[in-house]
Short mmCIF file of N, CA and C in Angstrom, two decimals:
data_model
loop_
_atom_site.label_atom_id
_atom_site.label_comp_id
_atom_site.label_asym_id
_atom_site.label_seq_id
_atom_site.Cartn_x
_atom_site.Cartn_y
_atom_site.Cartn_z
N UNK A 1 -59.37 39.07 14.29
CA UNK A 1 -58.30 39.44 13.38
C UNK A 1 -58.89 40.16 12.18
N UNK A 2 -58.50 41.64 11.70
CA UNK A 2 -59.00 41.97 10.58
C UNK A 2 -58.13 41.38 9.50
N UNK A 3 -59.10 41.32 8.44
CA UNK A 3 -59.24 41.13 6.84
C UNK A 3 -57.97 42.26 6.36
N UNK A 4 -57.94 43.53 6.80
CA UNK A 4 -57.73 44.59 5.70
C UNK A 4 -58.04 44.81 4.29
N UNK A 5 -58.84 44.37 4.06
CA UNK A 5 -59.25 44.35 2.61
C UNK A 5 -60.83 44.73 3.10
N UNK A 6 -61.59 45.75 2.33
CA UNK A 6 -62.05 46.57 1.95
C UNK A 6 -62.72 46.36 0.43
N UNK A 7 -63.99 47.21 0.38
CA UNK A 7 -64.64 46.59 -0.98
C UNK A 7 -65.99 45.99 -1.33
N UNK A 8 -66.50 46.31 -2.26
CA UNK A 8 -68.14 45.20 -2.05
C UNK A 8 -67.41 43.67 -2.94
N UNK A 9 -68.43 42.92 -3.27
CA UNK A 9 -68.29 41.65 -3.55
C UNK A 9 -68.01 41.65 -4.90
N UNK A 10 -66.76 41.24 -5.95
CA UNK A 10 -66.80 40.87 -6.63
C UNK A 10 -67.57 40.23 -7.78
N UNK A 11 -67.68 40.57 -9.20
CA UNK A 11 -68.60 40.09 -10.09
C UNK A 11 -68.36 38.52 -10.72
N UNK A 12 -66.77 38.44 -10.44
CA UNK A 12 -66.30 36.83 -11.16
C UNK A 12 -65.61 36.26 -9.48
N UNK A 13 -65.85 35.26 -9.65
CA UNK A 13 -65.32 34.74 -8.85
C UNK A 13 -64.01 33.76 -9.21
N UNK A 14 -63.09 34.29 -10.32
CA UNK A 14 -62.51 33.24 -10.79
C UNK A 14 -61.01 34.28 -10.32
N UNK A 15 -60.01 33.30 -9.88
CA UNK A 15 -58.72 33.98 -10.19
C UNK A 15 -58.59 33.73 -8.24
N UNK A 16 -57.07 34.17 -8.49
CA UNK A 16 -56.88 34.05 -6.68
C UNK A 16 -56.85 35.08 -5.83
N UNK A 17 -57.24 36.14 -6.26
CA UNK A 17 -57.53 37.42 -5.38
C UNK A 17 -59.13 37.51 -4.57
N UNK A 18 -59.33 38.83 -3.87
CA UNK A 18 -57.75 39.71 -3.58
C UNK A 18 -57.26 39.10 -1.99
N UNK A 19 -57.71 38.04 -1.52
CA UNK A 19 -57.34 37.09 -0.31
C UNK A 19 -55.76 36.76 -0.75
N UNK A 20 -55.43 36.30 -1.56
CA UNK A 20 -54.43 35.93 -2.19
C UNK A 20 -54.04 36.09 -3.41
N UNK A 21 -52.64 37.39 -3.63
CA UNK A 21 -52.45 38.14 -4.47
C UNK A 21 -51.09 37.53 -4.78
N UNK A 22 -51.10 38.09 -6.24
CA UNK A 22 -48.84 37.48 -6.88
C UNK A 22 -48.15 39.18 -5.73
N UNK A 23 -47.49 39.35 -5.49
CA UNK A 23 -46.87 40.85 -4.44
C UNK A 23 -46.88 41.65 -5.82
N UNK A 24 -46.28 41.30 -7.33
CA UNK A 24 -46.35 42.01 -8.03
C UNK A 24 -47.07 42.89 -8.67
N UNK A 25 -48.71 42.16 -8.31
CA UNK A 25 -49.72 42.82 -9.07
C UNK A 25 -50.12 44.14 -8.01
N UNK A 26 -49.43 44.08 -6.89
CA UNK A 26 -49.62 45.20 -5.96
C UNK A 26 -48.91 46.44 -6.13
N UNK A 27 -47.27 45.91 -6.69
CA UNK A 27 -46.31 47.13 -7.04
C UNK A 27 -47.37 48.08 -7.83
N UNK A 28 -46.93 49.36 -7.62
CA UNK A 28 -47.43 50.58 -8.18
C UNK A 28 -48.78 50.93 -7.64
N UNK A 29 -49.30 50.31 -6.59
CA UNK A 29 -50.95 50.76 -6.29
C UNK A 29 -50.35 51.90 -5.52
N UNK A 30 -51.25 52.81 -5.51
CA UNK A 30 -51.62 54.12 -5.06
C UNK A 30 -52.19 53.75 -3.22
N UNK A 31 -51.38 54.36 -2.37
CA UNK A 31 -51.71 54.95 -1.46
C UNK A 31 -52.19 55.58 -0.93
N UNK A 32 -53.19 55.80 -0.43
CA UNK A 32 -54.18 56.78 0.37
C UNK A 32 -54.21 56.64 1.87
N UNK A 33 -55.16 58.35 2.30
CA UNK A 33 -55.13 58.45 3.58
C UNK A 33 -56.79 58.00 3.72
N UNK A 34 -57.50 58.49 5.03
CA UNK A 34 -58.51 58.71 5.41
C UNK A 34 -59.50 59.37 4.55
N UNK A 35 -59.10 60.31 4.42
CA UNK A 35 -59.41 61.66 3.64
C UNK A 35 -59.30 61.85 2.01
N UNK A 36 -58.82 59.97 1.97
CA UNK A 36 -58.44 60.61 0.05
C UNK A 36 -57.58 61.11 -0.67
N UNK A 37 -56.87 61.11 0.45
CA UNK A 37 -56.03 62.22 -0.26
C UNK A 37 -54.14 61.25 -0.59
N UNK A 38 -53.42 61.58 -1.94
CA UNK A 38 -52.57 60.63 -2.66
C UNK A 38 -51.54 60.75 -1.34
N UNK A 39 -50.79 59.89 -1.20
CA UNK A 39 -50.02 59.26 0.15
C UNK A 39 -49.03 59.05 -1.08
N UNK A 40 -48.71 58.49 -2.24
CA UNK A 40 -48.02 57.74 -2.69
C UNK A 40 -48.24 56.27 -3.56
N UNK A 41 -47.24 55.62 -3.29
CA UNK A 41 -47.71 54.57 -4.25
C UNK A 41 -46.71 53.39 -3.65
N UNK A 42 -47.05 51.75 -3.78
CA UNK A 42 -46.51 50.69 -3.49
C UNK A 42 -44.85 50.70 -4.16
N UNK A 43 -43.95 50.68 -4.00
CA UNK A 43 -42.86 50.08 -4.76
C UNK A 43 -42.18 48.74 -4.73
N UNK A 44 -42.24 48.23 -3.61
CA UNK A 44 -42.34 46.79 -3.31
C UNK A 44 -42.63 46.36 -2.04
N UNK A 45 -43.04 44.77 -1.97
CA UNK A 45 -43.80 44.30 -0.89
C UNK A 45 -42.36 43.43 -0.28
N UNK A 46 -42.14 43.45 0.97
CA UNK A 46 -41.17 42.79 1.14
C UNK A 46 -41.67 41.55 2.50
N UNK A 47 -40.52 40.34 2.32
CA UNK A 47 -41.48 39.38 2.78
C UNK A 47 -40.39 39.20 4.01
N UNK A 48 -40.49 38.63 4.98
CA UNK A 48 -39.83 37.89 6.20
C UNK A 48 -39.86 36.21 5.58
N UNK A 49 -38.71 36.24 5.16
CA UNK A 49 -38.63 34.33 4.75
C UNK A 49 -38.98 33.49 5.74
N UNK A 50 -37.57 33.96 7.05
CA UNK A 50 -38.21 32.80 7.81
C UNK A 50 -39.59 32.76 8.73
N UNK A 51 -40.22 33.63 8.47
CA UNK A 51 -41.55 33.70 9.01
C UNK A 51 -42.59 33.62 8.06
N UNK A 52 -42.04 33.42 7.03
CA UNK A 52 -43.37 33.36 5.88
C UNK A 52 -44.07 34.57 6.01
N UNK A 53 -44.10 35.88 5.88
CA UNK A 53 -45.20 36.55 6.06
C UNK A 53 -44.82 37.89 5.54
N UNK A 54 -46.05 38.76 4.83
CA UNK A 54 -45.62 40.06 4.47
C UNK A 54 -44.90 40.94 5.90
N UNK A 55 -43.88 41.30 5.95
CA UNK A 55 -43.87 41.71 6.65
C UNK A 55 -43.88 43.91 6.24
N UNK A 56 -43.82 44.55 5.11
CA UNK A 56 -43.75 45.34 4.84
C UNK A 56 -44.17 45.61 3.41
N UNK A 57 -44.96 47.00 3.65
CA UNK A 57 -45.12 47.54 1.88
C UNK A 57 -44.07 48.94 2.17
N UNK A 58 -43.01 48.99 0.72
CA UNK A 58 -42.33 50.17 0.70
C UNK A 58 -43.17 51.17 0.05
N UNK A 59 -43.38 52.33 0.23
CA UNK A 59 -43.71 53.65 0.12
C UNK A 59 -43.25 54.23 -0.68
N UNK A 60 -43.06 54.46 -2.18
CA UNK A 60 -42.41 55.56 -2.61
C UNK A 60 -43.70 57.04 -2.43
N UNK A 61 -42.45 57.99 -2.27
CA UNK A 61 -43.29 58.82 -2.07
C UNK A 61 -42.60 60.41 -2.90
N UNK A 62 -43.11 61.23 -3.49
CA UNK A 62 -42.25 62.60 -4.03
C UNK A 62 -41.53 62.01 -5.32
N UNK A 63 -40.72 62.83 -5.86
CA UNK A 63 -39.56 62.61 -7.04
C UNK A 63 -40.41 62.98 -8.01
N UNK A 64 -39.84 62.74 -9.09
CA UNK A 64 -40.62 63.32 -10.38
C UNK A 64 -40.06 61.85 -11.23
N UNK A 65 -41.06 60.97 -11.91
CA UNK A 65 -40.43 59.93 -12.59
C UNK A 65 -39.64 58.97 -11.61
N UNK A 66 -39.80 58.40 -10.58
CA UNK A 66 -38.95 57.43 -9.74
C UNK A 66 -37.68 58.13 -9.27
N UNK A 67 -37.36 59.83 -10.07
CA UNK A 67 -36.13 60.26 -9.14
C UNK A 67 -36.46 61.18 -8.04
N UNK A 68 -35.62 60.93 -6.87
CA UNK A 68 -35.77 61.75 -5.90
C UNK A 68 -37.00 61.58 -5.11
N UNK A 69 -37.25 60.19 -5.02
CA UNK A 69 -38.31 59.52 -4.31
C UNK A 69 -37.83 59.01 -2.51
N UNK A 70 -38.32 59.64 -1.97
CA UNK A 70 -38.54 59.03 -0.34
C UNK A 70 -39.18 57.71 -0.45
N UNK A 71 -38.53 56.88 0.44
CA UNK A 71 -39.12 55.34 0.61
C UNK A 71 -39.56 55.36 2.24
N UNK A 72 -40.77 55.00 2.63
CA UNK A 72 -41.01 54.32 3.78
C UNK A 72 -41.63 53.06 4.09
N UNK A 73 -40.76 52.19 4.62
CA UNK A 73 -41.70 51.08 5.04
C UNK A 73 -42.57 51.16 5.76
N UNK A 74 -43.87 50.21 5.46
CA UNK A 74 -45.19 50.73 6.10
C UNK A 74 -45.22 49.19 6.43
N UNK A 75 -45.80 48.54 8.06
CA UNK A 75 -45.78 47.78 8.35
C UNK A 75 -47.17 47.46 7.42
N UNK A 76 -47.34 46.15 6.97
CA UNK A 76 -48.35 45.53 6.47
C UNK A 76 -49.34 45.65 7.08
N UNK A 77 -50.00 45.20 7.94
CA UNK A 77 -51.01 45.14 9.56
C UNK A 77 -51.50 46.86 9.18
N UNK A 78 -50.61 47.97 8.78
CA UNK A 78 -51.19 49.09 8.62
C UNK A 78 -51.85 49.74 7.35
N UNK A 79 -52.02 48.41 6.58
CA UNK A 79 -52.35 48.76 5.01
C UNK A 79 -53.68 47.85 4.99
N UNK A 80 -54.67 48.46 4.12
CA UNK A 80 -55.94 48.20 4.07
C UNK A 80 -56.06 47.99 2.55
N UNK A 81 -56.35 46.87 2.07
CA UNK A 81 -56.63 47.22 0.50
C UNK A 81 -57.83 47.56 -0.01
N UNK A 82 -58.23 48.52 -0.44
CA UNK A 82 -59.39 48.78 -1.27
C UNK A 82 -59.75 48.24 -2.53
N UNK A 83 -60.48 47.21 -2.80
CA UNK A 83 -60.49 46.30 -4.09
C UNK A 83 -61.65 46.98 -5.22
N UNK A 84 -62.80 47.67 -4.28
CA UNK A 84 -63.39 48.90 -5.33
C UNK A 84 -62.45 49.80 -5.63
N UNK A 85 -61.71 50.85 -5.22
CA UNK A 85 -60.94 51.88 -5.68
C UNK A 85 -59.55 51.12 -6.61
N UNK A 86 -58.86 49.90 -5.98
CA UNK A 86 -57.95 49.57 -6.44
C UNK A 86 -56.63 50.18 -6.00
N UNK A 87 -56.94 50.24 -4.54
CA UNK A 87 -55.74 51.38 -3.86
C UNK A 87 -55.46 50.79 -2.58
N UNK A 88 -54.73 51.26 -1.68
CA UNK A 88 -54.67 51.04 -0.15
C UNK A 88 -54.09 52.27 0.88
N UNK A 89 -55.50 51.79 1.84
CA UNK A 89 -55.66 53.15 2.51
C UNK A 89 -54.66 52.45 3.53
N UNK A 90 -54.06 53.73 4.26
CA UNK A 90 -53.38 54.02 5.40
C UNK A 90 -53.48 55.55 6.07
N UNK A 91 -54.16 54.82 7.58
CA UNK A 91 -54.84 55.78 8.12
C UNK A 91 -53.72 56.53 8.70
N UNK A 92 -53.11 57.76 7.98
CA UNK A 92 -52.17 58.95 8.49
C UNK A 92 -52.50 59.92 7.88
N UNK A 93 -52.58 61.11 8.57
CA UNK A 93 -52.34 62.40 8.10
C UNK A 93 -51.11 62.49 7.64
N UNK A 94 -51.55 63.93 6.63
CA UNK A 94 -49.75 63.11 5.04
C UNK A 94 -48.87 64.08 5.94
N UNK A 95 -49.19 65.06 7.50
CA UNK A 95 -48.06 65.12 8.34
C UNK A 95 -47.55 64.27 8.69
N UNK A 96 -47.83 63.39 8.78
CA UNK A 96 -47.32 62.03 10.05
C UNK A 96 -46.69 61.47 8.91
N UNK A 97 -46.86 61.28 7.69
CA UNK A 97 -45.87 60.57 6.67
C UNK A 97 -44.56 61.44 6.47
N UNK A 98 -45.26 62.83 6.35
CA UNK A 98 -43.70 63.34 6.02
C UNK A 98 -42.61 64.00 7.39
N UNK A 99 -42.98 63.29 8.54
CA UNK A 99 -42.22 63.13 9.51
C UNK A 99 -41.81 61.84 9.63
N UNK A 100 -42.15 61.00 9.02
CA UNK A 100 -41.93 59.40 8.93
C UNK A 100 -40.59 59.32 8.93
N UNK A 101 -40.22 58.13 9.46
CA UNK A 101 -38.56 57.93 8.97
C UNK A 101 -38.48 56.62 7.63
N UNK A 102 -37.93 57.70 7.33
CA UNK A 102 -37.46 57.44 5.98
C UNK A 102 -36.13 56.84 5.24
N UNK A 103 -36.15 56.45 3.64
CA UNK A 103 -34.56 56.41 3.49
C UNK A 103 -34.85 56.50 2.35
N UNK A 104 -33.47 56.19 1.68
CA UNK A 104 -33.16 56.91 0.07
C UNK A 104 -32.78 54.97 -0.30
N UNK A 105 -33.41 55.26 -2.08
CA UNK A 105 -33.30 54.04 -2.41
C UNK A 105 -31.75 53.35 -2.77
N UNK A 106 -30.81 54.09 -2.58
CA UNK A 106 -29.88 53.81 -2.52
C UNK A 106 -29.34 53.22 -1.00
N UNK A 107 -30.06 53.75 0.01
CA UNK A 107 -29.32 53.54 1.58
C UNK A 107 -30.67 52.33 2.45
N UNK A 108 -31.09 51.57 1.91
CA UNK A 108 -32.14 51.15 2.81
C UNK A 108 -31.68 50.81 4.14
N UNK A 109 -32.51 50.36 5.12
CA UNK A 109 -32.18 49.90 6.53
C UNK A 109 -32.41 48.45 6.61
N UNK A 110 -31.70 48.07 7.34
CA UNK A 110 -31.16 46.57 7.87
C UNK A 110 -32.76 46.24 8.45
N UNK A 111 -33.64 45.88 7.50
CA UNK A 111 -35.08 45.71 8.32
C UNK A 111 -35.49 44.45 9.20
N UNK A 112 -34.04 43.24 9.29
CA UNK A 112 -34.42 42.74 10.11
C UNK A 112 -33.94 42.85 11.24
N UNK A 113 -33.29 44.24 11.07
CA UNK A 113 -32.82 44.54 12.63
C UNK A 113 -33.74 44.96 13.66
N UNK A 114 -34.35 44.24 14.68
CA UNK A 114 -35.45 44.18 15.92
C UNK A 114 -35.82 45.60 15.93
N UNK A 115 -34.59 46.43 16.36
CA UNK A 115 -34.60 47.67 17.36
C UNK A 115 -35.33 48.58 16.13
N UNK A 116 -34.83 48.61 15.04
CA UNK A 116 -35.41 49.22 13.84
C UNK A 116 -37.17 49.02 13.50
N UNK A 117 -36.96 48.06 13.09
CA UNK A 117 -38.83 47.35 13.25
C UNK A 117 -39.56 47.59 13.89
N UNK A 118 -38.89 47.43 15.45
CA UNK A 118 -39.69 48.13 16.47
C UNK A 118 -40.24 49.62 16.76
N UNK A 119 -39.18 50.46 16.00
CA UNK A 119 -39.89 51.85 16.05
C UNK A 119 -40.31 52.33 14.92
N UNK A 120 -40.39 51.25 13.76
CA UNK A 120 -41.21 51.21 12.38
C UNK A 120 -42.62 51.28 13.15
N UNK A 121 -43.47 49.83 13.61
CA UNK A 121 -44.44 49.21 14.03
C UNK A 121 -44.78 50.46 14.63
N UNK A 122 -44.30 51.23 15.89
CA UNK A 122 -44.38 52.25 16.81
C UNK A 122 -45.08 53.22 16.04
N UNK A 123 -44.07 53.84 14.72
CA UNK A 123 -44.73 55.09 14.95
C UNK A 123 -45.90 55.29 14.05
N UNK A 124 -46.13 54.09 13.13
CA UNK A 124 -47.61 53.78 12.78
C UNK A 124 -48.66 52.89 13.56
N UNK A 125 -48.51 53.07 15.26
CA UNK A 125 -49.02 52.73 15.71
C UNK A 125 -49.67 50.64 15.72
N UNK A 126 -48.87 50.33 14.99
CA UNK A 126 -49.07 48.30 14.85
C UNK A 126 -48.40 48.02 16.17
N UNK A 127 -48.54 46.86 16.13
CA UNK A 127 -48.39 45.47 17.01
C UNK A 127 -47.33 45.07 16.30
N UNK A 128 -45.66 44.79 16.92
CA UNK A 128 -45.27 44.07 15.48
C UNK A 128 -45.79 42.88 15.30
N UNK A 129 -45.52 41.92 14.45
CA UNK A 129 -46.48 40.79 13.66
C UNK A 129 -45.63 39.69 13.98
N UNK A 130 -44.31 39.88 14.65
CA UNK A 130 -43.53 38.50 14.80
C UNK A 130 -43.99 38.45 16.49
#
């Protein structure tokens, strides 16, 4: 089972990261590809209650100031955190994001609908996690 977390060893060992993070201190991290190159940024982590488990990081992506921002959910399992950079990589070319399916923060999708999830997981290539 991978870690996804990324990074050399920490100088303090005090505090509960980055094994175990508040979801908040994640909002706003910066997204990356392979290559480095800006993907975007966290806007929120969303959880599966009755499964206990991250099941998604949302994507904002574009707009100027939070308007006119594209959202994609990115299955968790496909996010890597980088604890040197302070970012998380996701391995896509920023084609494959901006063919992504997407939605507007006004219209989200019913994400615990199966059939939906399932071609979330798909087209970033995951396993789903339930």
């Amino acid at each position: 089972h991978q870690t996804n977390i990324v990074g050399g060893p920490k100088d303090s060992a005090t505090g509960p990261g980055p094994e175990i993070m508040a979801a908040d201190t994640l909002d706003g991290n910066d997204v990356v590809n392979a290559s480095g190159e800006s993907l975007g940024s966290i806007k929120d982590i969303m959880i599966d209650v009755p499964r206990g488990r991250v099941a998604y990081a949302v994507l904002s992506r574009g707009g100027i100031l939070g308007m006119g921002d594209k959202l994609f959910a990115i299955p968790w399992a496909a996010l890597t955190l980088d604890t040197d950079r302070k970012c998380f990589i996701l391995n896509v070319d920023k084609e494959v994001l901006k063919n992504a399916p997407g939605f507007d923060k006004d219209d989200w999708p019913r994400m615990a609908d199966e059939s939906w999830a399932l071609s979330v997981h798909k087209y970033y290539n995951q396993d789903p996690y339930w």
